[in-house]
Amino acid sequence: MRVLYVCTANICRSPSAEALLSAAGVAQVQSAGTAAVHGAPCCTLAPLLAGVEHQSQPLTSELVQWADLVLTAAREHQSTVLSLDPDARAKTFTIRQAGRLAQWLQDERIVEAARERVAAPQGWTERFEQGDPRQYVMPLPSEPERPAWLVAELDAARGFAPAPQPPERRRRRDPEPPHPDDVPDPHVLGAGWHGPAAEQITAATSPLVTVLRAVGRSTS
């Protein structure tokens, strides 16, 4: 699986996610920024980037086309991704959205169902009640096709997984809270957001790593 993380300057959120997923050893990973310059160092306040050497790079169409999966820090970055490659829509998610959908794949045992369908394909759809998402899962393919299979399942999960509920303002005069599918930008909202942003990236990456490992296991 080739994963591309995207944020604005490529110095904080996307390299944090890149470092975390790279350390898990389950994917080839790069990151870039929609307004990045070449060669800027990473943010020294980002908890996930301690000891990490990084140089920023601008987002390009070549990077988007290289990736099997494009994960953006926030929804605002997706329009830039799609302007570079309109065909990337099905493989583009926010970091937190992908984590939420990956968790749903786990909860619904989608990967396990795909393995079972390889072993016993006859009468597959009749085994489940109407509306059970497992009846629609495609058999888990051979290893070279698995990245595309997983991306297709994540894309399909958008129509099944419950949508996140936006947090409510405690008081009317309070600023609007970040959308639950977006990682807040500490370089816009303030340095105090570095910790929460790192926690959100970590929480979203964990189910993705679990699913990537499950998909990568041998079917034998």
CSV table of C-alpha atoms in Angstrom, one decimal:
chain,number,residue,atom,x,y,z
A,1,MET,CA,0.0,0.0,0.0
A,2,ARG,CA,1.3,3.4,-1.0
A,3,VAL,CA,-0.1,6.2,1.3
A,4,LEU,CA,0.2,9.9,0.8
A,5,TYR,CA,-0.6,12.3,3.6
A,6,VAL,CA,-1.5,15.9,2.7
A,7,CYS,CA,-1.8,19.0,4.9
A,8,THR,CA,-1.1,22.7,4.2
A,9,ALA,CA,2.6,23.4,4.8
A,10,ASN,CA,3.8,19.8,5.2
A,11,ILE,CA,5.6,20.6,8.4
A,12,CYS,CA,3.3,19.4,11.2
A,13,ARG,CA,0.2,17.3,10.6
A,14,SER,CA,1.0,15.3,7.5
A,15,PRO,CA,4.6,14.5,8.5
A,16,SER,CA,3.3,13.5,11.9
A,17,ALA,CA,1.0,11.0,10.3
A,18,GLU,CA,3.7,9.9,7.9
A,19,ALA,CA,6.1,9.2,10.7
A,20,LEU,CA,3.5,7.2,12.7
A,21,LEU,CA,2.4,5.0,9.8
A,22,SER,CA,6.0,4.6,8.6
A,23,ALA,CA,7.0,3.3,12.0
A,24,ALA,CA,4.3,0.6,11.8
A,25,GLY,CA,5.9,-0.8,8.7
A,26,VAL,CA,2.7,-1.6,6.9
A,27,ALA,CA,2.9,0.8,4.0
A,28,GLN,CA,5.1,3.0,1.8
A,29,VAL,CA,4.5,6.5,3.0
A,30,GLN,CA,5.1,10.1,1.8
A,31,SER,CA,3.6,13.4,2.7
A,32,ALA,CA,3.2,16.8,1.0
A,33,GLY,CA,1.5,20.2,1.4
A,34,THR,CA,-1.0,22.1,-0.6
A,35,ALA,CA,0.9,25.3,0.1
A,36,ALA,CA,4.3,23.9,1.0
A,37,VAL,CA,7.7,25.0,-0.1
A,38,HIS,CA,10.6,22.7,-0.8
A,39,GLY,CA,12.9,21.8,2.1
A,40,ALA,CA,11.3,23.3,5.2
A,41,PRO,CA,12.0,21.4,8.4
A,42,CYS,CA,9.3,19.9,10.5
A,43,CYS,CA,7.6,21.6,13.4
A,44,THR,CA,9.6,21.3,16.6
A,45,LEU,CA,6.4,21.4,18.8
A,46,ALA,CA,4.7,18.4,17.1
A,47,PRO,CA,4.9,15.5,19.6
A,48,LEU,CA,5.0,12.8,16.9
A,49,LEU,CA,8.0,14.5,15.2
A,50,ALA,CA,10.5,14.4,18.0
A,51,GLY,CA,13.8,13.2,16.5
A,52,VAL,CA,12.3,13.0,13.0
A,53,GLU,CA,14.2,14.4,10.1
A,54,HIS,CA,11.9,15.8,7.5
A,55,GLN,CA,11.9,18.2,4.5
A,56,SER,CA,8.6,19.6,3.2
A,57,GLN,CA,7.5,19.2,-0.4
A,58,PRO,CA,4.6,20.6,-2.4
A,59,LEU,CA,1.8,18.4,-3.5
A,60,THR,CA,2.0,17.4,-7.1
A,61,SER,CA,-0.2,15.4,-9.5
A,62,GLU,CA,2.6,12.8,-9.7
A,63,LEU,CA,2.4,12.3,-5.9
A,64,VAL,CA,-1.3,11.9,-6.0
A,65,GLN,CA,-1.1,9.4,-8.9
A,66,TRP,CA,1.7,7.5,-7.0
A,67,ALA,CA,-0.5,6.9,-4.0
A,68,ASP,CA,-3.0,4.0,-3.6
A,69,LEU,CA,-4.6,6.0,-0.7
A,70,VAL,CA,-4.5,9.8,-0.1
A,71,LEU,CA,-5.2,11.0,3.4
A,72,THR,CA,-5.7,14.7,4.1
A,73,ALA,CA,-5.4,16.5,7.4
A,74,ALA,CA,-8.7,18.3,6.7
A,75,ARG,CA,-11.5,18.3,4.2
A,76,GLU,CA,-10.2,21.6,2.7
A,77,HIS,CA,-7.2,19.8,1.3
A,78,GLN,CA,-9.3,17.4,-0.8
A,79,SER,CA,-10.2,20.0,-3.4
A,80,THR,CA,-6.5,20.6,-4.2
A,81,VAL,CA,-6.0,16.8,-4.5
A,82,LEU,CA,-8.9,16.5,-6.9
A,83,SER,CA,-7.8,19.5,-8.9
A,84,LEU,CA,-4.5,17.7,-9.6
A,85,ASP,CA,-6.2,14.4,-10.3
A,86,PRO,CA,-10.0,14.3,-10.6
A,87,ASP,CA,-9.9,10.5,-10.7
A,88,ALA,CA,-8.5,10.4,-7.1
A,89,ARG,CA,-11.9,11.0,-5.5
A,90,ALA,CA,-12.5,7.4,-4.5
A,91,LYS,CA,-9.1,7.0,-2.9
A,92,THR,CA,-9.1,10.3,-1.0
A,93,PHE,CA,-10.2,10.6,2.6
A,94,THR,CA,-9.3,12.7,5.6
A,95,ILE,CA,-7.0,11.1,8.2
A,96,ARG,CA,-9.8,10.9,10.8
A,97,GLN,CA,-12.4,9.8,8.3
A,98,ALA,CA,-10.2,6.9,7.1
A,99,GLY,CA,-9.6,5.9,10.7
A,100,ARG,CA,-13.3,5.9,11.4
A,101,LEU,CA,-14.1,3.8,8.3
A,102,ALA,CA,-11.2,1.4,9.0
A,103,GLN,CA,-12.7,0.9,12.5
A,104,TRP,CA,-16.1,0.2,10.9
A,105,LEU,CA,-14.4,-2.4,8.7
A,106,GLN,CA,-13.1,-4.1,11.8
A,107,ASP,CA,-16.3,-3.9,13.7
A,108,GLU,CA,-18.3,-5.4,10.8
A,109,ARG,CA,-15.6,-8.1,10.2
A,110,ILE,CA,-15.3,-7.1,6.5
A,111,VAL,CA,-11.7,-8.4,6.0
A,112,GLU,CA,-12.6,-11.7,7.6
A,113,ALA,CA,-15.7,-12.0,5.4
A,114,ALA,CA,-13.6,-11.4,2.3
A,115,ARG,CA,-11.3,-14.2,3.3
A,116,GLU,CA,-14.2,-16.5,4.0
A,117,ARG,CA,-15.7,-15.7,0.6
A,118,VAL,CA,-12.5,-16.9,-1.0
A,119,ALA,CA,-12.8,-20.3,0.8
A,120,ALA,CA,-16.5,-20.7,0.3
A,121,PRO,CA,-17.9,-18.6,-2.4
A,122,GLN,CA,-21.1,-20.6,-3.2
A,123,GLY,CA,-24.3,-19.0,-2.0
A,124,TRP,CA,-22.5,-16.2,-0.3
A,125,THR,CA,-25.1,-13.5,-0.4
A,126,GLU,CA,-27.8,-15.8,0.9
A,127,ARG,CA,-26.0,-16.3,4.2
A,128,PHE,CA,-26.8,-12.8,5.5
A,129,GLU,CA,-29.9,-10.8,6.3
A,130,GLN,CA,-30.8,-8.1,3.9
A,131,GLY,CA,-28.7,-5.0,4.5
A,132,ASP,CA,-25.8,-6.8,6.1
A,133,PRO,CA,-22.7,-5.2,4.5
A,134,ARG,CA,-20.8,-8.5,4.5
A,135,GLN,CA,-23.0,-9.8,1.7
A,136,TYR,CA,-21.6,-7.2,-0.6
A,137,VAL,CA,-17.9,-7.7,0.1
A,138,MET,CA,-15.7,-8.9,-2.7
A,139,PRO,CA,-13.4,-11.9,-2.2
A,140,LEU,CA,-9.9,-10.9,-0.9
A,141,PRO,CA,-7.7,-10.9,-4.0
A,142,SER,CA,-4.1,-11.9,-4.3
A,143,GLU,CA,-1.5,-9.6,-2.7
A,144,PRO,CA,-0.8,-7.2,-5.7
A,145,GLU,CA,-4.5,-6.3,-5.9
A,146,ARG,CA,-5.1,-5.9,-2.2
A,147,PRO,CA,-4.4,-2.2,-1.9
A,148,ALA,CA,-7.0,-1.4,-4.6
A,149,TRP,CA,-9.4,-3.9,-2.8
A,150,LEU,CA,-9.0,-2.1,0.6
A,151,VAL,CA,-9.4,1.4,-0.9
A,152,ALA,CA,-12.6,0.2,-2.6
A,153,GLU,CA,-13.9,-1.2,0.7
A,154,LEU,CA,-13.1,2.1,2.5
A,155,ASP,CA,-14.9,4.0,-0.3
A,156,ALA,CA,-17.9,1.7,0.0
A,157,ALA,CA,-17.9,2.1,3.8
A,158,ARG,CA,-18.8,5.8,3.4
A,159,GLY,CA,-22.3,4.7,2.6
A,160,PHE,CA,-22.5,2.3,5.5
A,161,ALA,CA,-20.6,3.7,8.5
A,162,PRO,CA,-22.4,6.2,10.7
A,163,ALA,CA,-21.5,9.8,10.1
A,164,PRO,CA,-19.7,11.6,12.9
A,165,GLN,CA,-21.7,14.0,15.0
A,166,PRO,CA,-20.2,17.5,15.0
A,167,PRO,CA,-19.4,18.8,18.5
A,168,GLU,CA,-21.7,21.5,19.8
A,169,ARG,CA,-20.6,24.9,21.0
A,170,ARG,CA,-20.9,25.2,24.8
A,171,ARG,CA,-21.7,28.9,24.5
A,172,ARG,CA,-22.9,30.8,21.5
A,173,ARG,CA,-19.9,33.2,21.5
A,174,ASP,CA,-17.5,30.3,21.6
A,175,PRO,CA,-15.6,29.6,18.3
A,176,GLU,CA,-16.9,26.9,16.1
A,177,PRO,CA,-15.2,23.6,17.1
A,178,PRO,CA,-13.2,21.7,14.4
A,179,HIS,CA,-15.2,19.2,12.3
A,180,PRO,CA,-14.8,15.7,13.7
A,181,ASP,CA,-13.3,14.5,10.4
A,182,ASP,CA,-10.6,17.2,10.4
A,183,VAL,CA,-7.3,17.4,12.3
A,184,PRO,CA,-7.1,20.9,13.7
A,185,ASP,CA,-4.1,23.0,12.5
A,186,PRO,CA,-2.0,24.1,15.5
A,187,HIS,CA,-0.3,26.8,13.3
A,188,VAL,CA,-3.7,28.5,12.8
A,189,LEU,CA,-5.5,27.7,16.0
A,190,GLY,CA,-2.6,28.0,18.4
A,191,ALA,CA,0.3,26.0,19.8
A,192,GLY,CA,-1.9,24.4,22.4
A,193,TRP,CA,-3.5,22.3,19.6
A,194,HIS,CA,-0.3,20.3,19.0
A,195,GLY,CA,-1.2,17.8,21.6
A,196,PRO,CA,-4.8,17.2,20.6
A,197,ALA,CA,-3.8,17.1,16.9
A,198,ALA,CA,-1.2,14.4,17.7
A,199,GLU,CA,-3.8,12.4,19.7
A,200,GLN,CA,-6.3,12.5,16.9
A,201,ILE,CA,-3.8,11.4,14.3
A,202,THR,CA,-2.7,8.6,16.6
A,203,ALA,CA,-6.3,7.5,17.3
A,204,ALA,CA,-7.1,7.5,13.5
A,205,THR,CA,-3.9,5.7,12.5
A,206,SER,CA,-4.4,2.8,14.9
A,207,PRO,CA,-7.4,1.2,13.2
A,208,LEU,CA,-5.9,1.8,9.8
A,209,VAL,CA,-2.7,-0.1,10.8
A,210,THR,CA,-4.8,-2.9,12.1
A,211,VAL,CA,-6.7,-3.2,8.9
A,212,LEU,CA,-3.6,-3.0,6.8
A,213,ARG,CA,-2.0,-5.8,8.8
A,214,ALA,CA,-5.2,-7.9,8.4
A,215,VAL,CA,-5.3,-7.4,4.7
A,216,GLY,CA,-1.7,-8.2,4.3
A,217,ARG,CA,-1.9,-11.6,6.0
A,218,SER,CA,-1.6,-14.7,3.9
A,219,THR,CA,-4.9,-16.4,3.0
A,220,SER,CA,-3.3,-19.8,3.4
